[in-house]
XYZ file of C-alpha atoms in Angstrom:
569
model
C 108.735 84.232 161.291
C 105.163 84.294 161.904
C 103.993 85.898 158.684
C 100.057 85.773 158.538
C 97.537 86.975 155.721
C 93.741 86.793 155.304
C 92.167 88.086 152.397
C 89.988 87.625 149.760
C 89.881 88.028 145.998
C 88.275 87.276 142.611
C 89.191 83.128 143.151
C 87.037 82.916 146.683
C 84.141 85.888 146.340
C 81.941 87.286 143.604
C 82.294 90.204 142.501
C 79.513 91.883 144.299
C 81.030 91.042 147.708
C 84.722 92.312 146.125
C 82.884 95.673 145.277
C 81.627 96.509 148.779
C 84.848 95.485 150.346
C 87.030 97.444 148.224
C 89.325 99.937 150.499
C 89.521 103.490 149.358
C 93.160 104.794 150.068
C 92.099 106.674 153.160
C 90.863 102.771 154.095
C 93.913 101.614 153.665
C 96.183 104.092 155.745
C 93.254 103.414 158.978
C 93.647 99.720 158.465
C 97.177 99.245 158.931
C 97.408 101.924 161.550
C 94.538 99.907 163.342
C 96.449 96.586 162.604
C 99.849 97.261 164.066
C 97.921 98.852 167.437
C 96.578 95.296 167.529
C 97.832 93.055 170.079
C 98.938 90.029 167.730
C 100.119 92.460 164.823
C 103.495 94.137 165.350
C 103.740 94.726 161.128
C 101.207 95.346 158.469
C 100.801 95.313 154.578
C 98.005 95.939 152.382
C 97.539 94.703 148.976
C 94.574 96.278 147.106
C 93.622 95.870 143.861
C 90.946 95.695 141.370
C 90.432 91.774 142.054
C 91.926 91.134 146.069
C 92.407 92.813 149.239
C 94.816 91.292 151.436
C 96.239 92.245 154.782
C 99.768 90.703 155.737
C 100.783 91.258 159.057
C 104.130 89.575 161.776
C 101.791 88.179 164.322
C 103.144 86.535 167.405
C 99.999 84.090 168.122
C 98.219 82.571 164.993
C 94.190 82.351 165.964
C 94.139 85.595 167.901
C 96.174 86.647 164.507
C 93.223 85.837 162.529
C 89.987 86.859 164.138
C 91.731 90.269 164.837
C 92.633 90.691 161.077
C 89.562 89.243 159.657
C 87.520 91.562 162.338
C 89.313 94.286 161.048
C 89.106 93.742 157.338
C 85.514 93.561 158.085
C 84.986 97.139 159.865
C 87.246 98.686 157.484
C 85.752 97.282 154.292
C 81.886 97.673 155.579
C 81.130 94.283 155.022
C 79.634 92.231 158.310
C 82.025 90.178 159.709
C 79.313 87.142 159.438
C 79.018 87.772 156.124
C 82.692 88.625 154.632
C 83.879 85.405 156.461
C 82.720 82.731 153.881
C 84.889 84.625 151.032
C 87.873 84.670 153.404
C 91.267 82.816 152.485
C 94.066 82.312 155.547
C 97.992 81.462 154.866
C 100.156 81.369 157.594
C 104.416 81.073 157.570
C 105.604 79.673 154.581
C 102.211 78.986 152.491
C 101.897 82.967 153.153
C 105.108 83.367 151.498
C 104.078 80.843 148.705
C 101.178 82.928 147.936
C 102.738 86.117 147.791
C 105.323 85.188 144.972
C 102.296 83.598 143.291
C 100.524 86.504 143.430
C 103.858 88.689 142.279
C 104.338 86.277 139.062
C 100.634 86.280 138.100
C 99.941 82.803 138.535
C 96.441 84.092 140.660
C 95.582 86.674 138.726
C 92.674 87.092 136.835
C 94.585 86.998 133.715
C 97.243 84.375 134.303
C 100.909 86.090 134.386
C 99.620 89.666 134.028
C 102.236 92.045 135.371
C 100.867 94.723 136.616
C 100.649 93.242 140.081
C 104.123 93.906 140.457
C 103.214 97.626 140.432
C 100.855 97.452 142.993
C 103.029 94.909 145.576
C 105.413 98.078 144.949
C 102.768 100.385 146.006
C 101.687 98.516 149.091
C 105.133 98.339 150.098
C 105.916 101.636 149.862
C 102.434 103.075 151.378
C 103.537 100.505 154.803
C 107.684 101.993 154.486
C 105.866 105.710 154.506
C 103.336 104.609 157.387
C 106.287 102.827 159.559
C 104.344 99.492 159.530
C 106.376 97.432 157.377
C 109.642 96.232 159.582
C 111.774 93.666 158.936
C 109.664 90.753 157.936
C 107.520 92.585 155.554
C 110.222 94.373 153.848
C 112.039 91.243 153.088
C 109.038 89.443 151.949
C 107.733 91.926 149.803
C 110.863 93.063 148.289
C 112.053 89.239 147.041
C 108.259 89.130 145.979
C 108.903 91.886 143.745
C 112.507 89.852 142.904
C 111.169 87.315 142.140
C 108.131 87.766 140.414
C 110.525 89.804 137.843
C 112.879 86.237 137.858
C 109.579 84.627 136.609
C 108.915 87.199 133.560
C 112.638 87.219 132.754
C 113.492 83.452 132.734
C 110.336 82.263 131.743
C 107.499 82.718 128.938
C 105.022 83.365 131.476
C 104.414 86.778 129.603
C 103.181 84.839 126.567
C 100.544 83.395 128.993
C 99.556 86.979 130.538
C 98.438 90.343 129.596
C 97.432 93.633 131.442
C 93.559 93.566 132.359
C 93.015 96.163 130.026
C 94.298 94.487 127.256
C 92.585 91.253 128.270
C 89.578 93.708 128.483
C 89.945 95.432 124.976
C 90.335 91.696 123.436
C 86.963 91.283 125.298
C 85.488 94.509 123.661
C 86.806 93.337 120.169
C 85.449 90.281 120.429
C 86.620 88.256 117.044
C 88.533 91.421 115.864
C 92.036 91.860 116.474
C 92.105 95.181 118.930
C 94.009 97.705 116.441
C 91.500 96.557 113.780
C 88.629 97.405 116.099
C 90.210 100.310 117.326
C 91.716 102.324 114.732
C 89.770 105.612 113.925
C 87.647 104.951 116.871
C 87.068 108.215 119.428
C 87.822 107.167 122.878
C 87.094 108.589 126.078
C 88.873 107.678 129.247
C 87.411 108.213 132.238
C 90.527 108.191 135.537
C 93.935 109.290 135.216
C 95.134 106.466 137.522
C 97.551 103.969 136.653
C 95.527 101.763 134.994
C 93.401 105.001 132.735
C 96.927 105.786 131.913
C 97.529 102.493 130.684
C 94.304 102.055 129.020
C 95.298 105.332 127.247
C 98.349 104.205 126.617
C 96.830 101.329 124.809
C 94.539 102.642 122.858
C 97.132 105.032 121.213
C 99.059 102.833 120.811
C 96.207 100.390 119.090
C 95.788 103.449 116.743
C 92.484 105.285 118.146
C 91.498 108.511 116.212
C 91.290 110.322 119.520
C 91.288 110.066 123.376
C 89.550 111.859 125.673
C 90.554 112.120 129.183
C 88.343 113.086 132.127
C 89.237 113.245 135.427
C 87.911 115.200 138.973
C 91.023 116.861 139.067
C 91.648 118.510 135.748
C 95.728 119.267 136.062
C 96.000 115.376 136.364
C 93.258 114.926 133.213
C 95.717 117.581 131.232
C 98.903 116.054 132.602
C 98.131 112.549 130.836
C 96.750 114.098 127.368
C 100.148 115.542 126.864
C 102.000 112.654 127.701
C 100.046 110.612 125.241
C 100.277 113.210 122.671
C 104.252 113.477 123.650
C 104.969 109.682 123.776
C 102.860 108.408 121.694
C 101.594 110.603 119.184
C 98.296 110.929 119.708
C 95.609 113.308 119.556
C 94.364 113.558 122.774
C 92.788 116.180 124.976
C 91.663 116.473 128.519
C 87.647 116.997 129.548
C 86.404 118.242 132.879
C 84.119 115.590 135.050
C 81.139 117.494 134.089
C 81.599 117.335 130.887
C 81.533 113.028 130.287
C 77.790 113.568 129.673
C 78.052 115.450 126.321
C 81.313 113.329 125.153
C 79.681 109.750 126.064
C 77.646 111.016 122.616
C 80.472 111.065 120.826
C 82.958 108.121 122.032
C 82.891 104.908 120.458
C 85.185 103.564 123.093
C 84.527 104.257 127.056
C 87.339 103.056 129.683
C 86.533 103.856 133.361
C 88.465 103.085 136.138
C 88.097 105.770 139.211
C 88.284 105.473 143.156
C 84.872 106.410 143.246
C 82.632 104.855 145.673
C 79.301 105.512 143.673
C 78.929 105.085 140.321
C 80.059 107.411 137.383
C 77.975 106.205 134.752
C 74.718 104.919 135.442
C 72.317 102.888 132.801
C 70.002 106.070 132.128
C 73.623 108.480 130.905
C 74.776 105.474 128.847
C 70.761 105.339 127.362
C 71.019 108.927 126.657
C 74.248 108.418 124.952
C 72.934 105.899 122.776
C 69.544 108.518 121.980
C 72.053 110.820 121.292
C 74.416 109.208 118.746
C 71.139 107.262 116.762
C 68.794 109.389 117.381
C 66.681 106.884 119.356
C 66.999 105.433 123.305
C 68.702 102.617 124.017
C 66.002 99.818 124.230
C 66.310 97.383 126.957
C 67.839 93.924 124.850
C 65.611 91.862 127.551
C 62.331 93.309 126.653
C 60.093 91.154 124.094
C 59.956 94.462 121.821
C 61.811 97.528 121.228
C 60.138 99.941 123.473
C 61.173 103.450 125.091
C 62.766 102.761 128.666
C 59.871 104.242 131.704
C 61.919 105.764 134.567
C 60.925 103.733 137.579
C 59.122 105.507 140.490
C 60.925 105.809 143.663
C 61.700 102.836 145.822
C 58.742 102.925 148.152
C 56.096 100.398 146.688
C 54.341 98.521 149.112
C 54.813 99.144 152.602
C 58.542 98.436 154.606
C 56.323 94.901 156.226
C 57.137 91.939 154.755
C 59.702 93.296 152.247
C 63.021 90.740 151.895
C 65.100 93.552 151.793
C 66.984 95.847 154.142
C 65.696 99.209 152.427
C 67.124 101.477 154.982
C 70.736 100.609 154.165
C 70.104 99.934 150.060
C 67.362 103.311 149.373
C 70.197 105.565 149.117
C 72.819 103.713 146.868
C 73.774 105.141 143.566
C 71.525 103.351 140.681
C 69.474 101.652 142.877
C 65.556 100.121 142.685
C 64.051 97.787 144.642
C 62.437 97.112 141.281
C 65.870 96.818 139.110
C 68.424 94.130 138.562
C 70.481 95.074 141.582
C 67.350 94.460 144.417
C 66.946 90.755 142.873
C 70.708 89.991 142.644
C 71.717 87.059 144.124
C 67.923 86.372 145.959
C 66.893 82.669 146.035
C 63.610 81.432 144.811
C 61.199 81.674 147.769
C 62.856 85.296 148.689
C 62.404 86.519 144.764
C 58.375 85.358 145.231
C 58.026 87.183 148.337
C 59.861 90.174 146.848
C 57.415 90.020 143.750
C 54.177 89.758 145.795
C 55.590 92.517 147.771
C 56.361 94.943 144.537
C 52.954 94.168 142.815
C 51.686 95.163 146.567
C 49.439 92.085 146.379
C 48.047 92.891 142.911
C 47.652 89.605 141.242
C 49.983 88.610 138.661
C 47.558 87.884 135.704
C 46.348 91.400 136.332
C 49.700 92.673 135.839
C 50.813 90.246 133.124
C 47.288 92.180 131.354
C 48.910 95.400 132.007
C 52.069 94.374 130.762
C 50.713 93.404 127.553
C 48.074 95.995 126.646
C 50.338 98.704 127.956
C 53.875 97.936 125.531
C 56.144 99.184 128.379
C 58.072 98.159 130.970
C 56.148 98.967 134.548
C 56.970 98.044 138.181
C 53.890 96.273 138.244
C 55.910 93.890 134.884
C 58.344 94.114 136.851
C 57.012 92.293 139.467
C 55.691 89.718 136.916
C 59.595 89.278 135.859
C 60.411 88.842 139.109
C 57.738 86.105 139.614
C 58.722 84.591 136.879
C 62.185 84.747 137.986
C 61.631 82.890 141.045
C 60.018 80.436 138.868
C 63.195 79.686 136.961
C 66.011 79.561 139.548
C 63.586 77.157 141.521
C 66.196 74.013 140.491
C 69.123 76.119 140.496
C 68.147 77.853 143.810
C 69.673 81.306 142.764
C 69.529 84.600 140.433
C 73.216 85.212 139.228
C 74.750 88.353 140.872
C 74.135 90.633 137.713
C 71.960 89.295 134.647
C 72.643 89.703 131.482
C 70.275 89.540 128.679
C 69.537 86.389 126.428
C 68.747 86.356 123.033
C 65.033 86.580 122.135
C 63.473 84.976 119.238
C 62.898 86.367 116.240
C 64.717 89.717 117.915
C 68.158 89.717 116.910
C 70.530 92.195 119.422
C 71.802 94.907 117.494
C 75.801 95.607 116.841
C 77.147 97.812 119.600
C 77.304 101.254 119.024
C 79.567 102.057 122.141
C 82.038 100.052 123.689
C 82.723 100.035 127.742
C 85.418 98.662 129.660
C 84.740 99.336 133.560
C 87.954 98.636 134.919
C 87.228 100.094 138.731
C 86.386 98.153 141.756
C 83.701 99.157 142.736
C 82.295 99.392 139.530
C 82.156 103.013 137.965
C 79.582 101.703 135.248
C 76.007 100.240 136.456
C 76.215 96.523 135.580
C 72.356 97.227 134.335
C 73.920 99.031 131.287
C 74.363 94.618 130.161
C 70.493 95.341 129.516
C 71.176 97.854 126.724
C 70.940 96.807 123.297
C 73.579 98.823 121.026
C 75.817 98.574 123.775
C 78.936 96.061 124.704
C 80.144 96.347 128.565
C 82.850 94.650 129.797
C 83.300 94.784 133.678
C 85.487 92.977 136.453
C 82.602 90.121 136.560
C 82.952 89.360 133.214
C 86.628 89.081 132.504
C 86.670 87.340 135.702
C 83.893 84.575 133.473
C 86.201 85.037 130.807
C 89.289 84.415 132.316
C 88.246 81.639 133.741
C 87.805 79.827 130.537
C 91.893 81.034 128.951
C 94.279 78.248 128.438
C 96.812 78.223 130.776
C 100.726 78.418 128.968
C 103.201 75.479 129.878
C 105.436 77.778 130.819
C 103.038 78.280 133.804
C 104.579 75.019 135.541
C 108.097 76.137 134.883
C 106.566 79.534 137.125
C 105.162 77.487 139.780
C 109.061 76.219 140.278
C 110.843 79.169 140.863
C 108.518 80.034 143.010
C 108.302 76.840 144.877
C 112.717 77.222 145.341
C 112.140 80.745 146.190
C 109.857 80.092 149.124
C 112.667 77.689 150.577
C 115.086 80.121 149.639
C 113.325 82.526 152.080
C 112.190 80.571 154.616
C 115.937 79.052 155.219
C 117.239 82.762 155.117
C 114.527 84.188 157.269
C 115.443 80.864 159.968
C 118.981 81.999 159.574
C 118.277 85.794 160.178
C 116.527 84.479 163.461
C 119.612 82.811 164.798
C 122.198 85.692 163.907
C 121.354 87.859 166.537
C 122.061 84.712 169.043
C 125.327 83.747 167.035
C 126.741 87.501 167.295
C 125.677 87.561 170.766
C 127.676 84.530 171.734
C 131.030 86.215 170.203
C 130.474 89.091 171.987
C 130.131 86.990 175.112
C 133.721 85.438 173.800
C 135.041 88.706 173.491
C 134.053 90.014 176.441
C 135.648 86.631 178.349
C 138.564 86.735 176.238
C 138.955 90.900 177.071
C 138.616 90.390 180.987
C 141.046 87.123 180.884
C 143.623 89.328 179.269
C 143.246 92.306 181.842
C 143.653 90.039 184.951
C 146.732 88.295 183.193
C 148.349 92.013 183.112
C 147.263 92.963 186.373
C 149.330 89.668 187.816
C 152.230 90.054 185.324
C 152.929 93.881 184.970
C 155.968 93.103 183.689
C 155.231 90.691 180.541
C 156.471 92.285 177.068
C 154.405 94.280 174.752
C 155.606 91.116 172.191
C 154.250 88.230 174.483
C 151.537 89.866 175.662
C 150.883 90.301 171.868
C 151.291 86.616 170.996
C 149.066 85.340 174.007
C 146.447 87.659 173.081
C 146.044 86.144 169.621
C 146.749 82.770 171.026
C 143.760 82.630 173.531
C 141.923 84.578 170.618
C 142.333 81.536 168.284
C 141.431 79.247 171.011
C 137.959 80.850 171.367
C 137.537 80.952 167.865
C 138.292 77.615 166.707
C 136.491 76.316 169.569
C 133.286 78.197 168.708
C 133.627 78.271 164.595
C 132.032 74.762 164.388
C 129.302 75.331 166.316
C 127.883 78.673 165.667
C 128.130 77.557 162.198
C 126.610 74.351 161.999
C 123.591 76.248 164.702
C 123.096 78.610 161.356
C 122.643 75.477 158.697
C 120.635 73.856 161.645
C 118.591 76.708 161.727
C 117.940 77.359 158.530
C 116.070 74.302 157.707
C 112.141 73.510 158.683
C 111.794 73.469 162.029
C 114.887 75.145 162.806
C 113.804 77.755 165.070
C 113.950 75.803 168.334
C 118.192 76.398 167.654
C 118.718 80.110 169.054
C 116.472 79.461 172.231
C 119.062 76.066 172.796
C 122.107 78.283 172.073
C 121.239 81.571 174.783
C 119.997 78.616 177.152
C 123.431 76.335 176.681
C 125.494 79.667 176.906
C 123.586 81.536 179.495
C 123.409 83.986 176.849
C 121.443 87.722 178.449
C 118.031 88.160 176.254
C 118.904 91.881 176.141
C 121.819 91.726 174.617
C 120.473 89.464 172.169
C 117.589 91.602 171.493
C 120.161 94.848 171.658
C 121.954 92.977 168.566
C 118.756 92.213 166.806
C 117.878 95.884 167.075
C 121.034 97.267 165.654
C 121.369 94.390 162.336
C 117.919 95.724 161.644
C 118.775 99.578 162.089
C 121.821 98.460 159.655
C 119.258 97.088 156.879
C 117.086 99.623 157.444
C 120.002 102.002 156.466
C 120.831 99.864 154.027
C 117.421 99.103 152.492
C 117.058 100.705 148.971
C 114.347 103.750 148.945
């Protein structure tokens, strides 16, 4: 077994470097096609969620293994190589295995013993099975994943410990409220009809919402999961077309999104608009020093290109964008936020533009440039602006209750993380469960987890070493066979006139002779084999026995033809 897999996932990136790596399904399909025409890759697996992308593959050299599948994660995912590498993670033979059934009992998931995972190890099974790049190795491992990361939920309390994300995210929206509390009468509209909308939707029936909306870019599958809400769980639900989210964000209390988009669905300005439209009056921006009516910012083009930090022909034309919004100062360290301010202001001084600021009432670029100064001013110690800010309190100008609730559920994100800004608004996104999470107590069933998965591993490894050596072992009878078969012949070719009855008896006798002589060893080879280390066994046995590496690898073809057959669908 060589089993290798790189990844990366909420525990070793932010969230902004999991958003632009996220593979779209036609991603997915060119990455393991690409993978198993690899020269170290003969088998490939993707695991894609919300919160990790990982690529499992049967390599037969280990550092060629992983530049090729870190070099390929990087085209695929549009992330520089230079720059995805940091967030990387690397397992290799048994720790690979290891973190595979941790992954499938939800011991590294966001929300600790979630179970939804198993769902999606199912799906990246099946997507390799359909794309002929799961053989052997991966079908094993990621069918006792799914084994035993059931074993854990069934023999264990590790469900006390976990919840879906989107429960974990409603209990984030409700805050100190218990969810069918906060729920109940509430309108809700549901933007996806994925797996996890559905299960949002699910939910949030379930919780006892007044109504659910459900919008999706293909209406039959929008209509399809209204009438199974309204079938299995009673509720009143209907489905919306795509163009219509604008008029119902008005009326929803409660906002789920959770789309394969690769831009974003709702931006800050639709979820403003919402807000205008349910009060009566836009959304202020909570970070402002007084409620004032949100100024759409100019295009990106102040200044000149010199002397900007930023790479504006590759961010100018992403979704929600401003060199002058939250996004263009994300994650920029001191000196680089100054230069970026002096470059916005265009070399206006910033006492002239804190004047502005203040005689004016209203958020400018030319504040914003002052913001950013003073930005640069306050990471100086801590050498960094967080990836997405959120607002702090202001003094003397207390945040009002939300109006609308939003739970942004897709990676990338489908809601723009400047919507945080918005005063009468709660958003929950990836970023912050992930803060949340982080924080949960873990159960003590947890440890009890961590042991089962620890005997599984073994359990695999030994039966993987023993699958190795089978093809040898079967090889070796056949040999036997074959010895015993031509032993016989000559024996009736020099005495033609021997009796069916004693030719019978020394036929089984020489038979038994063979047999006894190899039952000890081919079966001590297979205990041998199967513990660490083991491996070096079948190349001893075909070198002791002279054994022909065709025939061996003849056998090893047909036993996995036979599991293949066998292999549930």
């Amino acid at each position: 077994m060589s089993l290798l897999v790189v990844g990366l996932s909420h525990r070793s990136a932010p969230v902004s470097v999991l958003e632009r790596a996220a593979l779209n399904a036609d991603a997915q399909v060119k990455l393991l096609q690409d993978t198993v025409a690899a020269d170290p890759a003969t088998e490939a697996a993707v695991l894609a969620t919300c919160n990790r992308i990982e690529l499992y593959a049967d390599v037969d050299k280990f550092h060629a293994g992983v530049a090729e599948l870190s070099t390929l994660l990087a085209q695929h995912s549009g992330v520089g190589l230079e720059e995805l590498t940091p967030f990387l993670y690397v397992h290799y033979e048994d720790r690979a295995v290891h973190h595979l059934f941790s992954v499938a009992c939800g011991l590294d998931s966001m929300v600790v013993g979630e179970g939804q995972i198993l769902g999606q190890i199912k799906d990246a099974l099946a997507r390799a099975q359909d794309l002929h790049t799961a053989g052997r190795l991966l079908n094993d491992l990621f069918q006792q994943a799914l084994r035993v990361g059931k074993r854990a939920h069934s023999e264990t309390g590790i469900d006390r410990a976990g919840q879906s994300l989107v429960t974990f995210g409603l209990e984030q929206l409700a805050a100190d409220t218990d969810v069918p509390g906060w729920a109940r009468g509430r309108t809700a509209l549901v933007i996806g009809a994925g797996s996890m909308s559905s299960l949002a939707a699910a939910t949030l029936a379930r919780a006892g919402v007044g109504e659910i909306v459900v919008a999706n870019r293909t209406f039959e599958r929008a209509e399809r999961l209204a009438r199974n809400l309204a079938d299995a769980e009673g509720a009143t639900a209907r489905a919306v077309r795509m163009d219509a989210v604008g008029a119902e964000l008005t009326r929803a209390d409660v906002v789920v999104s959770c789309t394969g988009a690769t831009g974003l669905v709702l931006t800050a300005d639709a979820v403003a608009e919402a807000v205008a439209g349910r009060t009566g009056e836009p959304a202020p921006d909570a970070s402002a020093e007084a409620p004032a009516q949100a100024t759409a910012l100019p295009p990106a083009s102040a200044g000149t290109d010199e002397n900007c930090p930023l790479d504006l022909a590759s961010v100018q034309g992403t979704p929600g964008f401003s060199v002058h919004g939250e996004a263009a100062v994300a994650g920029m360290d001191a000196a680089t936020l100054e230069q970026h301010a002096a470059w916005v202001g265009e070399g206006t001084s910033l006492r002239e533009h804190g004047r502005e600021h203040d005689a004016g009432g209203r958020s400018t670029p030319e504040a914003d440039a002052v913001l950013i100064a003073a930005l640069a001013e306050a990471v100086a110690t801590s050498g960094r602006v967080p990836e997405y800010r959120r607002p702090e309190p202001v003094a003397g100008i207390p945040r009002p209750a939300p109006a609308v609730f939003l739970l942004d559920l897709a990676m990338p994100r489908d809601i723009d993380a400047a919507v945080h800004r918005l005063a009468g608004v709660r958003l929950v996104d990836i970023e912050s469960l992930a803060e949340a999470s982080a924080d949960a107590p873990m159960a003590s069933d947890v440890d009890q987890v961590r042991r089962i998965v620890s005997d599984e591993v073994a359990a695999f490894g030994a039966a993987q070493r023993a699958a190795h050596i089978t093809p040898t072992v079967v090889a070796l009878r056949t040999m036997a066979a074959d010895v015993v078969a031509a032993e016989i012949a000559r024996l009736d070719g020099r005495l033609p006139g021997l009796d069916d009855r004693l030719r019978g008896e020394i036929r089984q006798t020489v038979h038994r002779v063979v047999d006894k002589l190899l039952h000890a060893p081919t079966v001590r080879v297979k205990q041998l084999a199967a513990e660490p280390g083991g491996t070096g066994y079948a190349d001893a046995l075909r070198t002791l026995f002279d054994l022909d590496p065709e025939t061996v690898a003849a056998v090893s073809r047909a036993v996995d033809n036979t599991d293949e057959k066998d292999r549930p669908a």
